[in-house]
Short mmCIF file of C-alpha atoms in Angstrom, two decimals:
data_model
loop_
_atom_site.label_atom_id
_atom_site.label_comp_id
_atom_site.label_asym_id
_atom_site.label_seq_id
_atom_site.Cartn_x
_atom_site.Cartn_y
_atom_site.Cartn_z
CA MET A 1 0.11 0.01 0.16
CA ARG A 2 2.92 2.02 -0.07
CA GLY A 3 1.98 5.63 -1.93
CA GLY A 4 -1.41 4.37 -2.30
CA ASP A 5 -4.58 6.09 -1.92
CA PRO A 6 -4.72 8.41 0.92
CA ALA A 7 -8.81 7.08 1.65
CA LEU A 8 -7.83 3.60 1.22
CA ILE A 9 -5.41 3.70 3.76
CA ARG A 10 -7.77 5.74 6.06
CA ALA A 11 -10.51 3.23 5.34
CA ALA A 12 -8.01 -0.15 6.24
CA CYS A 13 -6.61 1.94 9.46
CA LEU A 14 -9.94 2.47 10.70
CA PHE A 15 -12.34 -1.05 9.65
CA GLY A 16 -9.22 -3.43 9.91
CA PRO A 17 -9.25 -2.61 14.10
CA LEU A 18 -12.85 -2.08 14.56
CA LEU A 19 -13.76 -5.06 12.17
CA ALA A 20 -11.19 -7.56 14.51
CA THR A 21 -12.50 -6.35 17.32
CA GLY A 22 -16.34 -6.92 16.96
CA ALA A 23 -15.51 -10.41 15.59
CA ALA A 24 -13.07 -11.06 18.45
CA ALA A 25 -16.03 -9.54 20.53
CA ALA A 26 -18.52 -12.12 18.99
CA LEU A 27 -16.79 -15.22 19.47
CA ARG A 28 -15.64 -14.36 22.54
CA PRO A 29 -18.71 -12.19 24.54
CA PRO A 30 -17.05 -10.35 27.46
CA ALA A 31 -17.43 -10.80 30.88
CA ARG A 32 -18.21 -7.38 33.03
CA ARG A 33 -14.81 -7.30 34.15
CA THR A 34 -13.59 -8.08 30.74
CA ILE A 35 -15.37 -5.04 29.17
CA GLY A 36 -13.53 -2.76 32.08
CA ALA A 37 -10.69 -3.78 31.55
CA ALA A 38 -10.57 -3.37 27.40
CA LEU A 39 -12.24 0.21 28.41
CA LEU A 40 -9.60 1.34 30.78
CA ALA A 41 -7.03 0.31 28.35
CA GLY A 42 -9.42 1.74 25.35
CA LEU A 43 -9.22 5.20 27.40
CA TRP A 44 -5.19 4.92 28.12
CA ASN A 45 -4.68 4.56 24.63
CA ALA A 46 -7.31 7.39 23.73
CA VAL A 47 -5.39 10.02 26.00
CA TRP A 48 -1.47 9.43 25.43
CA LEU A 49 -1.58 8.33 21.81
CA PRO A 50 -2.64 11.90 21.24
CA VAL A 51 0.23 13.30 23.25
CA VAL A 52 3.20 11.06 21.65
CA ASN A 53 1.76 11.49 17.85
CA LEU A 54 1.99 15.49 18.62
CA LEU A 55 5.57 15.20 19.99
CA ALA A 56 6.20 12.72 17.04
CA VAL A 57 4.94 15.89 15.08
CA HIS A 58 7.16 18.67 16.85
CA ALA A 59 10.33 16.46 16.63
CA GLY A 60 9.73 15.70 12.99
CA TRP A 61 9.36 11.92 13.67
CA TRP A 62 6.41 11.63 11.61
CA THR A 63 4.00 13.37 9.73
CA PHE A 64 0.56 13.52 8.58
CA ARG A 65 -1.19 14.20 5.56
CA ALA A 66 -4.77 14.15 5.88
CA GLU A 67 -7.43 16.21 4.81
CA GLY A 68 -10.80 16.20 6.78
CA GLY A 69 -11.93 14.31 9.64
CA THR A 70 -8.76 15.48 11.63
CA ALA A 71 -7.96 17.29 15.63
CA ALA A 72 -5.02 19.84 16.01
CA GLY A 73 -3.29 17.89 12.54
CA LEU A 74 -4.00 14.05 13.76
CA PRO A 75 -6.32 12.12 11.50
CA LEU A 76 -9.18 10.57 14.06
CA ASP A 77 -9.97 7.70 11.76
CA LEU A 78 -5.68 5.95 12.19
CA LEU A 79 -6.06 7.10 16.38
CA LEU A 80 -9.03 5.40 16.90
CA GLY A 81 -7.84 2.09 15.05
CA TRP A 82 -4.87 2.80 16.93
CA VAL A 83 -6.90 2.97 19.96
CA LEU A 84 -8.80 -0.33 19.01
CA LEU A 85 -5.56 -2.44 17.95
CA TRP A 86 -3.00 -1.37 21.13
CA GLY A 87 -6.19 -1.15 23.69
CA VAL A 88 -9.66 -2.81 22.82
CA LEU A 89 -8.34 -5.73 20.74
CA PRO A 90 -6.06 -7.25 22.85
CA VAL A 91 -8.49 -7.92 26.07
CA LEU A 92 -11.32 -8.88 24.10
CA ALA A 93 -9.28 -11.61 21.69
CA GLY A 94 -7.81 -12.59 24.92
CA ALA A 95 -3.87 -11.57 24.73
CA ASP A 96 -3.90 -11.63 28.30
CA ARG A 97 -4.00 -15.89 28.36
CA LEU A 98 0.21 -14.83 26.29
CA PRO A 99 3.23 -13.36 28.07
CA LEU A 100 3.09 -9.90 27.70
CA PRO A 101 6.38 -9.74 25.94
CA LEU A 102 5.19 -12.24 22.93
CA VAL A 103 2.15 -9.55 23.34
CA VAL A 104 4.10 -6.29 23.56
CA ALA A 105 6.65 -7.86 20.88
CA GLY A 106 4.00 -8.88 18.45
CA LEU A 107 1.65 -5.38 18.25
CA ALA A 108 4.94 -3.83 18.21
CA TRP A 109 6.49 -5.33 15.36
CA PHE A 110 3.00 -5.19 13.41
CA ASP A 111 3.09 -1.49 13.99
CA LEU A 112 6.37 -0.92 12.30
CA VAL A 113 4.85 -3.02 9.26
CA ALA A 114 2.40 -0.90 9.09
CA MET A 115 3.48 2.36 9.66
CA PRO A 116 5.65 2.90 6.64
CA LEU A 117 2.39 1.12 4.10
CA ALA A 118 0.42 3.91 5.69
CA ALA A 119 2.32 6.93 3.23
CA PRO A 120 1.43 8.75 2.03
CA VAL A 121 -1.22 9.64 4.67
CA VAL A 122 1.69 8.95 7.40
CA ARG A 123 5.52 10.17 6.06
CA LEU A 124 8.17 8.99 8.59
CA GLY A 125 11.17 10.85 9.52
CA GLY A 126 14.47 9.67 9.50
CA ASP A 127 14.65 8.88 13.54
CA TRP A 128 10.71 8.06 13.57
CA LEU A 129 11.97 4.81 15.48
CA LEU A 130 12.30 6.98 18.58
CA GLY A 131 8.58 7.97 18.30
CA GLU A 132 7.78 4.33 17.67
CA ALA A 133 10.14 3.29 21.00
CA LEU A 134 7.88 5.97 23.25
CA CYS A 135 4.82 4.75 21.82
CA VAL A 136 5.39 1.40 23.03
CA ALA A 137 7.11 2.67 26.63
CA VAL A 138 4.41 5.11 27.54
CA VAL A 139 1.27 3.76 25.66
CA LEU A 140 1.25 -0.08 24.76
CA VAL A 141 2.71 -1.55 27.49
CA PRO A 142 0.67 0.49 30.65
CA GLY A 143 -2.32 -0.19 29.04
CA LEU A 144 -1.58 -3.43 28.30
CA LEU A 145 -0.27 -3.76 32.41
CA PHE A 146 -3.38 -2.08 33.29
CA ALA A 147 -5.90 -4.54 31.38
CA ARG A 148 -4.19 -7.23 33.12
CA TRP A 149 -4.04 -6.38 36.83
CA THR A 150 -7.87 -5.43 36.26
CA LEU A 151 -8.80 -8.47 34.59
CA ARG A 152 -6.58 -10.33 37.37
CA ARG A 153 -7.49 -8.10 40.46
CA ARG A 154 -3.27 -7.70 41.07
CA ARG A 155 -1.41 -4.93 41.71
CA LEU A 156 -3.94 -2.68 43.42
CA VAL A 157 -1.96 0.27 44.26
CA ALA A 158 -0.52 0.53 40.72
CA ARG A 159 -4.39 0.53 38.97
CA ALA A 160 -5.35 2.70 41.43
CA GLY A 161 -2.58 4.83 40.36
CA LEU A 162 -3.10 4.44 36.27
CA GLN A 163 -6.78 5.49 36.99
CA LEU A 164 -6.01 8.77 38.86
CA VAL A 165 -3.89 9.75 35.72
CA LEU A 166 -6.27 8.50 33.57
CA CYS A 167 -9.33 10.58 35.38
CA ALA A 168 -6.77 13.79 35.74
CA ALA A 169 -6.26 13.72 31.91
CA LEU A 170 -9.86 13.25 30.85
CA MET A 171 -11.57 15.42 33.69
CA VAL A 172 -8.69 18.24 33.57
CA GLY A 173 -6.31 18.06 31.09
CA PHE A 174 -8.51 17.30 27.96
CA PRO A 175 -10.86 20.39 28.88
CA LEU A 176 -8.05 22.63 29.73
CA VAL A 177 -6.25 21.65 25.77
CA LEU A 178 -10.27 21.65 23.84
CA VAL A 179 -11.31 25.30 25.76
CA ARG A 180 -8.24 26.81 25.87
CA PRO A 181 -9.05 29.27 28.77
CA ASP A 182 -7.11 32.27 29.81
CA LEU A 183 -5.52 31.09 32.36
CA PRO A 184 -4.11 33.50 35.35
CA ASP A 185 -0.55 35.71 34.18
CA THR A 186 0.47 36.82 37.15
CA ASP A 187 2.07 35.01 40.15
CA ALA A 188 -1.00 36.38 42.16
CA GLY A 189 -3.47 34.55 39.86
CA ILE A 190 -1.53 31.56 39.94
CA ALA A 191 -0.77 31.00 43.68
CA LEU A 192 -4.56 31.50 44.17
CA ALA A 193 -6.11 29.50 41.54
CA LEU A 194 -3.65 26.38 43.23
CA GLN A 195 -4.96 27.31 46.50
CA LEU A 196 -8.46 27.07 45.35
CA LEU A 197 -7.86 23.87 43.39
CA ALA A 198 -5.94 21.86 46.41
CA PRO A 199 -9.08 21.07 48.63
CA PRO A 200 -10.87 19.78 46.46
CA VAL A 201 -7.88 17.84 44.81
CA LEU A 202 -6.84 16.75 48.18
CA LEU A 203 -10.12 15.25 48.55
CA GLY A 204 -10.51 13.42 45.46
CA VAL A 205 -7.12 11.64 46.17
CA VAL A 206 -7.63 10.49 49.40
CA ALA A 207 -11.02 9.55 48.65
CA LEU A 208 -9.44 6.94 46.37
CA ARG A 209 -6.51 6.03 48.62
CA GLU A 210 -9.31 4.81 50.74
CA PHE A 211 -11.23 3.12 48.40
CA VAL A 212 -7.42 0.87 47.72
CA GLN A 213 -6.55 0.57 51.38
CA ARG A 214 -9.82 0.42 53.53
CA GLY A 215 -11.96 -1.39 50.46
CA GLY A 216 -9.67 -3.54 48.53
CA GLY A 217 -11.19 -1.69 45.11
CA THR A 218 -11.20 1.07 42.97
CA PRO A 219 -13.68 3.63 41.67
CA VAL A 220 -14.42 1.94 38.47
CA PRO A 221 -17.52 0.02 38.66
CA TYR A 222 -16.36 -3.28 36.93
CA ASP A 223 -13.42 -3.04 39.21
CA PRO A 224 -15.22 -2.48 43.02
CA PRO A 225 -14.33 -2.97 46.58
CA ASN A 226 -14.67 -5.52 48.84
CA ARG A 227 -16.50 -4.05 51.22
CA ILE A 228 -18.47 -0.78 51.88
CA VAL A 229 -16.23 2.18 52.66
CA THR A 230 -17.55 4.81 55.48
CA SER A 231 -14.00 5.95 56.34
CA GLY A 232 -12.05 8.86 55.43
CA PRO A 233 -13.51 11.06 53.41
CA TYR A 234 -16.61 9.00 53.33
CA ALA A 235 -17.28 9.78 56.87
CA TYR A 236 -18.53 12.68 55.82
CA VAL A 237 -19.76 12.85 52.20
CA ARG A 238 -21.34 10.39 50.28
CA ASN A 239 -19.35 11.22 47.04
CA PRO A 240 -16.62 12.29 47.55
CA MET A 241 -14.83 11.80 44.24
CA GLN A 242 -17.70 13.36 42.18
CA LEU A 243 -17.85 16.60 44.46
CA ALA A 244 -14.30 16.74 43.74
CA ILE A 245 -14.65 17.03 40.34
CA VAL A 246 -17.57 19.28 40.51
CA LEU A 247 -15.95 21.47 42.49
CA VAL A 248 -12.55 20.97 40.43
CA HIS A 249 -14.66 22.18 37.09
CA THR A 250 -16.22 24.88 39.16
CA VAL A 251 -12.80 26.49 39.86
CA LEU A 252 -11.37 26.55 36.78
CA ALA A 253 -14.82 28.58 35.95
CA LEU A 254 -14.01 30.42 38.33
CA VAL A 255 -9.90 31.89 38.08
CA THR A 256 -10.53 31.43 33.83
CA ARG A 257 -14.45 33.16 33.81
CA ASP A 258 -15.05 30.92 31.15
CA TRP A 259 -18.94 29.58 31.60
CA ARG A 260 -17.50 26.02 30.01
CA PHE A 261 -16.29 24.88 32.74
CA LEU A 262 -19.40 25.98 34.80
CA ALA A 263 -21.17 23.96 32.49
CA ALA A 264 -19.35 20.76 32.93
CA ALA A 265 -19.55 21.43 36.45
CA VAL A 266 -23.24 21.56 36.22
CA ILE A 267 -23.38 18.52 33.51
CA GLY A 268 -20.97 16.26 35.96
CA PHE A 269 -23.55 16.82 38.96
CA ALA A 270 -26.47 16.40 37.31
CA TYR A 271 -25.02 12.86 36.05
CA SER A 272 -23.69 11.97 39.62
CA ALA A 273 -27.25 12.80 41.03
CA GLY A 274 -29.58 11.21 38.73
CA LEU A 275 -28.19 8.40 37.03
CA ALA A 276 -24.74 7.71 38.67
CA ASP A 277 -26.74 8.00 42.01
CA TRP A 278 -29.84 5.62 41.00
CA HIS A 279 -27.73 3.01 39.51
CA GLU A 280 -25.10 3.26 42.22
CA ASN A 281 -27.73 2.84 45.30
CA ALA A 282 -29.62 -0.37 43.44
CA GLY A 283 -26.32 -1.62 43.21
CA LEU A 284 -24.68 -1.01 46.87
CA ARG A 285 -27.92 -2.11 47.84
CA ALA A 286 -28.51 -5.47 46.55
CA LEU A 287 -24.55 -5.71 47.65
CA HIS A 288 -24.09 -4.62 51.28
CA GLY A 289 -27.88 -4.65 52.09
CA GLU A 290 -28.56 -2.63 55.75
CA ALA A 291 -25.22 -1.46 56.18
CA TRP A 292 -26.12 0.67 52.68
CA THR A 293 -29.24 1.92 53.61
CA ARG A 294 -28.07 2.86 56.87
CA TYR A 295 -24.68 4.84 55.81
CA ARG A 296 -26.93 6.82 52.80
CA ALA A 297 -29.47 7.60 55.04
CA ALA A 298 -26.64 9.21 57.38
CA VAL A 299 -24.50 10.65 55.09
CA ARG A 300 -25.45 13.05 52.55
CA PRO A 301 -24.12 12.40 48.56
CA TRP A 302 -22.99 16.34 47.94
CA LEU A 303 -23.06 18.54 51.38
CA PRO A 304 -20.23 17.59 53.63
CA ARG A 305 -21.20 16.58 57.41
CA LEU A 306 -19.22 18.74 60.00
CA ARG A 307 -18.90 15.56 62.39
CA PRO A 308 -18.20 11.86 61.08
CA TRP A 309 -20.68 9.89 61.07
CA SER A 310 -20.60 6.91 64.02
CA GLY A 311 -21.06 4.35 62.38
CA THR A 312 -17.78 5.14 59.98
CA ALA A 313 -15.20 2.06 60.53
CA PRO A 314 -13.99 1.89 64.29
CA ALA A 315 -10.15 2.61 65.50
CA ARG A 316 -8.06 2.43 68.50
CA LEU A 317 -5.36 5.04 69.06
CA TYR A 318 -2.63 3.90 70.88
CA VAL A 319 -1.17 6.87 73.20
CA ALA A 320 1.78 6.59 76.04
CA GLU A 321 0.48 6.61 79.05
CA SER A 322 4.18 7.07 80.53
CA CYS A 323 4.92 9.63 78.89
CA GLY A 324 4.01 13.35 79.75
CA PRO A 325 3.71 15.15 76.49
CA CYS A 326 2.44 12.03 74.95
CA SER A 327 -0.65 11.50 77.52
CA GLY A 328 -1.12 15.54 77.20
CA PHE A 329 -1.88 15.09 73.62
CA GLY A 330 -4.24 11.85 74.43
CA ARG A 331 -6.21 14.63 76.69
CA TRP A 332 -6.14 16.72 74.12
CA VAL A 333 -7.87 14.40 71.84
CA ALA A 334 -10.23 13.13 74.06
CA ALA A 335 -11.65 16.46 74.94
CA ARG A 336 -12.50 17.19 71.47
CA ARG A 337 -14.91 13.67 71.57
CA PRO A 338 -13.25 11.59 68.72
CA VAL A 339 -16.06 9.25 66.63
CA ALA A 340 -15.73 5.40 66.56
CA LEU A 341 -11.88 6.22 68.08
CA ASP A 342 -10.69 4.32 71.26
CA LEU A 343 -7.71 6.01 73.39
CA VAL A 344 -5.91 2.97 74.94
CA PRO A 345 -2.17 2.92 76.94
CA ALA A 346 0.33 1.85 74.49
CA GLU A 347 1.91 0.23 77.30
CA HIS A 348 -0.73 -2.69 76.61
CA HIS A 349 -0.34 -3.01 73.05
CA PRO A 350 0.52 -6.69 72.50
CA ARG A 351 3.96 -5.41 71.05
CA ARG A 352 5.95 -3.16 72.52
CA LEU A 353 5.76 0.11 70.60
CA ARG A 354 7.61 3.16 70.13
CA ARG A 355 5.24 5.43 68.74
CA MET A 356 1.64 6.57 68.68
CA THR A 357 -0.48 3.77 66.84
CA TYR A 358 -3.31 4.04 64.91
CA GLU A 359 -5.19 0.92 64.31
CA SER A 360 -8.12 0.24 62.48
CA ALA A 361 -10.93 -2.36 64.02
CA ASP A 362 -10.87 -4.35 60.45
CA GLY A 363 -7.26 -4.62 60.30
CA THR A 364 -7.19 -2.69 57.30
CA VAL A 365 -5.04 0.25 58.46
CA ARG A 366 -2.26 0.57 60.87
CA ALA A 367 -0.02 3.61 60.94
CA ASP A 368 2.25 5.63 63.51
CA GLY A 369 3.93 8.79 64.22
CA ILE A 370 2.40 11.52 61.40
CA ALA A 371 0.83 8.92 59.95
CA ALA A 372 -1.24 8.01 62.81
CA LEU A 373 -2.02 11.49 63.71
CA ALA A 374 -3.08 12.14 60.80
CA ARG A 375 -5.60 8.93 60.90
CA LEU A 376 -6.93 10.20 64.05
CA LEU A 377 -7.71 13.85 62.79
CA GLY A 378 -9.92 12.30 60.93
CA HIS A 379 -12.59 11.15 63.70
CA LEU A 380 -12.37 14.70 65.51
CA HIS A 381 -14.70 16.81 62.41
CA LEU A 382 -13.85 18.26 58.95
CA GLY A 383 -11.64 21.00 59.71
CA TRP A 384 -9.08 18.67 61.64
CA ALA A 385 -9.51 16.06 58.58
CA LEU A 386 -8.65 18.64 56.01
CA LEU A 387 -5.81 18.68 57.94
CA GLY A 388 -5.07 15.11 58.66
CA TRP A 389 -5.92 14.19 54.91
CA LEU A 390 -3.01 16.37 53.71
CA LEU A 391 -0.38 14.98 56.43
CA ILE A 392 -1.35 11.58 54.83
CA LEU A 393 -0.25 11.47 51.77
CA PRO A 394 3.44 10.69 51.15
CA GLY A 395 5.37 13.26 50.51
CA VAL A 396 3.62 15.67 52.99
CA ARG A 397 3.87 12.62 55.73
CA TRP A 398 7.78 11.84 55.32
CA PHE A 399 8.53 15.33 55.74
CA ALA A 400 6.38 16.28 58.42
CA GLN A 401 7.58 13.25 60.46
CA LEU A 402 11.28 14.05 59.88
CA CYS A 403 10.64 17.86 61.44
CA ALA A 404 8.50 15.80 63.85
CA ASP A 405 11.60 13.74 65.22
CA ALA A 406 14.32 16.54 64.56
CA LEU A 407 11.76 18.60 67.50
CA GLY A 408 11.77 15.88 70.23
CA ALA A 409 8.47 13.85 69.15
CA GLY A 410 10.42 11.15 67.78
CA PRO A 411 10.23 7.24 69.03
CA ARG A 412 10.05 6.83 72.53
CA ASP A 413 11.10 3.91 74.90
CA ILE A 414 7.85 3.06 76.35
CA PRO A 415 7.71 0.36 79.23
CA HIS A 416 5.74 -2.64 77.89
CA ALA A 417 3.04 -4.16 80.31
CA PRO A 418 0.76 -6.26 77.63
CA GLY A 419 -2.91 -7.09 78.97
CA ALA A 420 -6.64 -5.72 79.31
CA SER A 421 -7.04 -2.91 76.97
CA ARG A 422 -8.29 -0.20 78.59
CA GLN A 423 -8.55 3.55 78.37
CA PRO A 424 -5.35 5.89 79.64
CA VAL A 425 -6.75 8.14 83.37
CA GLY A 426 -8.76 11.34 82.09
CA MET A 427 -9.28 9.81 78.24
CA HIS A 428 -12.14 9.22 76.64
CA ALA A 429 -13.97 8.97 73.67
CA GLU A 430 -17.37 8.50 71.95
#
């Protein structure tokens, strides 16, 4: 097909993968999780293939000669065929049962053969293999791993991280590129925009983390948690991730003065409060029964509570009674009537402790030092919870722990007297 008819080449690049994908779905009807894995892999390719191709055009690795059906100079038919071939088709065809290197090598080889044959629609530069290698590293391999981990329910943290990147690109990056708004052009304007965006972004990230750590799943309907999540942000508001997205678009509307972001916020709210809420309610009621009904009745979907829900996941905070500053801090915590948190002397823990320690009753969370502080703040009220969610982020947590250790709040030798748990003198909790 070298130097062939551009229309025929573009049709082949689109309908070839499209027909192959349809045939794979017909011959091997996909299960629910397979559909989710194919969707995630396809979205990953749909986001990053245009980025790499724009970079390739800028670097001169290859260029496109196409009229009509383009966006930013990229032929949409070629991109869609590429997305199906690299993202959706391998999942539906059961390529996850083959060794990953073999699948990567096969798809990369096919691409190496097809790229020169796509002339004159695709014009290759002298260093086009560099672009091909970047495509494989940034798009193909992560997409295949994303699908495999989803299908096999493996690498929970990694696949949740990929979902976070994908969500940020689709919900924030893509609208910014599409709309091209007037962003703040002063340091003060940029600083204000970042400060306004920080709380909703923090809310969304911590809510995703809670899904992973406490629920053992992700927000994707085809990859749900194993148990109902009522801790962290979910103790204050029922839809923290949807709320975060709506607030981000609202803030973008304010700082850019572009009504289209406000329209996106309204549409997102309407969808989440309508169809998504109806579907979620039916599914979660069937899955969790009375537990979901109680939670839904007590926690609002959009307006956060000031105090956490009393039915949130219970936990214990172990604070040394024999250490003056430690027991004083324990009394400070108790005076604020923490919700669903028992205060227990660290001396009575089954193991010897050297820092304040937080443990959830279900055993899914154990944290000490600053991480324990971050967790316990979520049991007080929304203001302290926001500080705790900030401290729980890895980079912030490590720095705060370093500062605490340097200022004398580091590990201590605590007398060990394991026995029946009891609350420290002067400490009580709800």
